[in-house]
Amino acid sequence: MDDLYRDYILDHYKQPRNFGELDPHDLEAMEHNPLCGDELGVHIRVKDDRIEDLRFHGHGCAISQASASIASEELIGMELEQVGKLGADWMIELLGIPVSATRRKCALLNLKVVRSAVTGDHAWPA
Amino acid sequence: MDDLYRDYILDHYKQPRNFGELDPHDLEAMEHNPLCGDELGVHIRVKDDRIEDLRFHGHGCAISQASASIASEELIGMELEQVGKLGADWMIELLGIPVSATRRKCALLNLKVVRSAVTGDHAWPA
Amino acid sequence: MPPVAESALDVKGDFPIFARRFDGRPLVYLDSGSTSQKPKVVIDALAGHLRNHNANVHRGVYALAQEADAAYDSARSRVAAFTGAQPETTIFTKNVTEAINLVAYAWGRANVGPGDAVLITQMEHHANIVPWQVLCRERGAELRYLEVDERGELSLEQLDVELARGDVRLVAVTHVSNVLGTIVPVAEIAARARAAGAVSLVDGAQAVPHMAVDVEAIGADFYAWTGHKALGPMGIGVLHGRREILERMEPFLTGGDMISSVDFQSATWNELPYKFEAGTPPVAEAVGLGAAVEYLGRLGMDRVRAHERALTGYMLERLEDVPGLRVAGAPEAEARGGLASFTIEGMHPHDIAELADRGGVCIRAGHHCAQPLMSCLGVSATARASIGVYNEPGDVDALVDTLLAGREVFGL
Amino acid sequence: MPPVAESALDVKGDFPIFARRFDGRPLVYLDSGSTSQKPKVVIDALAGHLRNHNANVHRGVYALAQEADAAYDSARSRVAAFTGAQPETTIFTKNVTEAINLVAYAWGRANVGPGDAVLITQMEHHANIVPWQVLCRERGAELRYLEVDERGELSLEQLDVELARGDVRLVAVTHVSNVLGTIVPVAEIAARARAAGAVSLVDGAQAVPHMAVDVEAIGADFYAWTGHKALGPMGIGVLHGRREILERMEPFLTGGDMISSVDFQSATWNELPYKFEAGTPPVAEAVGLGAAVEYLGRLGMDRVRAHERALTGYMLERLEDVPGLRVAGAPEAEARGGLASFTIEGMHPHDIAELADRGGVCIRAGHHCAQPLMSCLGVSATARASIGVYNEPGDVDALVDTLLAGREVFGL
Ligand SMILES: Cc1ncc(COP(=O)(O)O)c(C=O)c1O
Ligand SMILES: Cc1ncc(COP(=O)(O)O)c(C=O)c1O
């Protein structure tokens, strides 16, 4: 079996969870991956300083879409303060596959866009 | 004996012929060698479309000074039209020593300045 | 099945990298559009120069420096001869990007002003877009685009309409598109630009390594290309310019070697081409590029083109075996350089390239530094397989195999 | 008689070029100020990269491209670490000349205006003069010079007076003079510039290969140097910049790799350091430079400096044996980098160098790209002998022998 393209990755890629728009929403952001030009956006609804609900939109490769889908399930319900502290390791571990240096940005694009919506910080998660 | 620094070269270097100023003069020019920053100037007195008299001034290496000195003896009396046609080969042959690609500009500086005075052409003799 | 004929080259053995194995598999390199691999003669020329003849150029009186000077000069002469240009109007830069920036800064800032226009095409590489955006913004000029049709082609009628507006100062076009492969009729474009009083620049990055290029015959005012795509080292590019224009231009980078004399407040400039080569140039890289064009010249550029065209035809044919695969641009090999950009329904280009790599096949995925064109194509990225002299039909077969296997991984 | 002690390095054998013979004589290379020779490890790293790991950087998904990326990144990290800098603020250029031009164009045009001044010194290399002349002319600013005294030194009092005028936007100074050898107190100058609200730039071309340099400790806003003088390949230079300044700056060269996104009329920029590296960089050259700084690091820069200082002292001493010879600048080795510029009464520097070459000794003659300094010294040219890690006392002896023999040829 392929290291990277595990069944659950392809499953999340083909049926991404929490994809679409969310209106009304409280926070939003859009970021892109300079390597391929892919764009990913997010809509977030906030309640009691937590992410009450969240939707991603945009397109990308299996790694970036699966990351967004998998992360979405963890992010919903998370305190905003905690979201601001999430680092690259969190995402890579959650993804559970070996990500090469080149594909790292694919895997981290969703976290970048969520942090951008929540904290205004446009940096790549470190 | 040294190929380059023959006795007559050193002799012309140490006692350059036709060096100094010439006042009044009809034509003059000043050119420099970009490799070392050396400058060479010339004053020319013209009579009947010929170089009646000529003086070089400035400083330079043995090759450039000896070239100027040796050439001066040929140039005096030469028709201006002929001066305009003198090429690099004329000078190199006259000098009579093997000149490396790097030192070529040293050997040709005097011809450049004379042609510049006579024809207004600032190009290196080819 | 392979299309090979007398035209076929068999030169993989000249390129040391193909001796490598990746997980036991040979290297199938189909990314020459990105950078070419280097023949042994180039690597040896470069390393041999450093080992035996290294010195700074232009000034040294000693024998070693004269060897370095001679090596640098003769590299320039070879490179100029290879493209039908003169050494004095052949400027070494660090890559084609710097060459185009040189023109944008040194020619553009003096010649493009408010109300003027720069005309480029929708299929330019960012290197032939962004410098003109910056110039036009700074100078209050307009940047306009020639459209690219379904076949990846430009319309000479649109060119005429644009030129007839009378404001176009510069027409800058690629010779071969790095995404669509389109071979652009640059001689015709340069002629029409000139007739309209516009200066022309051709980005030959994807042309010079793959077909006979004669810059004199093309007649553009500037023709730029890059060493590393032409079997040469990285760190060296080439700008051929028209002498009268280069002579009238102010320099771009300033400093040592490009001056004639310097005093405290001003300087005068050296003769061509040195006026445009500030500081210590990449001498060993020039020597390497000289060896590269000599190697290509020995193969014969017509044979190189024939080989690559045949292989491209074969690739276009074989790619049809992959369900859901769509190639962008013209369907005939005749009309294009040796590359094919494609998408596969249900797979992102990054995943296509990643899965190709599983089979040891190197292809590129992304926007290929041509985001405006991507937006015209309605995609954010494509996969691209591109050919070099060393490729063989078996490389294409390996590519198709990995694409088919990749589709299976994706359950397609 | 040789001054050698524990500090002495014995590394000539690491440099393949010294195996060559010229007319049966070994190579005595005393022109490292112009360019350094390359150790085998550097040539092998460069050639090995081309042979085994060549691909374009930044984008490739395939394994070979990831190797190239890793090689390029790790070269940058090594180079940054060698000079106490951060990788993200360490920009690869083609040489130090481009690095200084980058600052002149991208920082200077936005920050220097009418009524402002740029302050440099009388002992700058043309690379640190002409870009400021061009900038000041374009922007209506003034270019002023700090004077150099008999010992080749600057006056910090004059610096203070100049800074107190309140119009100085930039102070650009060499770290080590390529003519006088002067080691300039750049940390002190950078601190005073900063206190006066001026930005500082240090040209480290002659410093980095010869002494421990810590750009963090020096504290200049920009610190530039060049690979080929530091045992590395030609075609690569380095600009270290202060992060806040680099972030506020617009880019210099534009095109591929330095963008974040491009649409038809505008573009956004990539993060540091890529924003300043347009187009394909010299990857193998970066790898070579990485190997060079690793080699120097293994020798230990303090040992390198001790070795070169001792040898310089010996050279200054031995040159006294040549009648009519005058060395420019400070008489003590302690105060200078490893070089001596000199004249000999009755012989032109070109002839001195030519005659030195008769004995297989490579020295340089000319204005050393420092014509304003030459005019201060009242000469048009000097001869210059400059030292590298591979030099030995015997090289100095050979130099002195050829100078004495040269005087005889000239009948002096
Ligand atoms: C002090 C100094 N600055 C700048 C330079 C220019 O270096 P490069 O030609 O590598 O740009 C040199 C060397 O020639 C130098 O000695
Ligand atoms: C058409 C075209 N132009 C310009 C470039 C830029 O070349 P370089 O990165 O060598 O400057 C490329 C290659 O990337 C290209 O394909």
XYZ file of C-alpha atoms and ligand atoms in Angstrom, chain C residues 279-280, chain D residues 33 95-97 125 127 174 176 178 203 205-206 226 228-229, ligand 1:
33
model
C 31.821 42.520 -11.115
C 33.439 39.140 -11.411
C 42.598 39.405 -3.319
C 28.593 38.404 -6.693
C 29.076 41.175 -4.167
C 28.627 43.720 -6.940
C 36.144 49.351 -4.583
C 31.480 48.136 -6.667
C 34.565 48.314 3.037
C 39.016 45.404 4.526
C 41.502 45.671 -1.284
C 31.447 45.396 1.758
C 34.556 40.952 0.031
C 38.098 41.089 1.418
C 31.456 37.275 -2.688
C 34.889 33.349 -5.384
C 37.232 35.178 -3.024
C 36.515 45.246 -1.545
C 35.892 44.655 -2.759
N 34.607 44.920 -3.045
C 33.991 44.396 -4.121
C 34.654 43.569 -4.983
C 33.913 43.031 -6.171
O 33.699 41.651 -6.066
P 32.912 40.881 -7.205
O 33.656 41.155 -8.467
O 32.955 39.467 -6.819
O 31.503 41.433 -7.247
C 35.991 43.252 -4.733
C 36.768 42.345 -5.595
O 37.031 42.571 -6.733
C 36.619 43.818 -3.599
O 37.895 43.567 -3.337
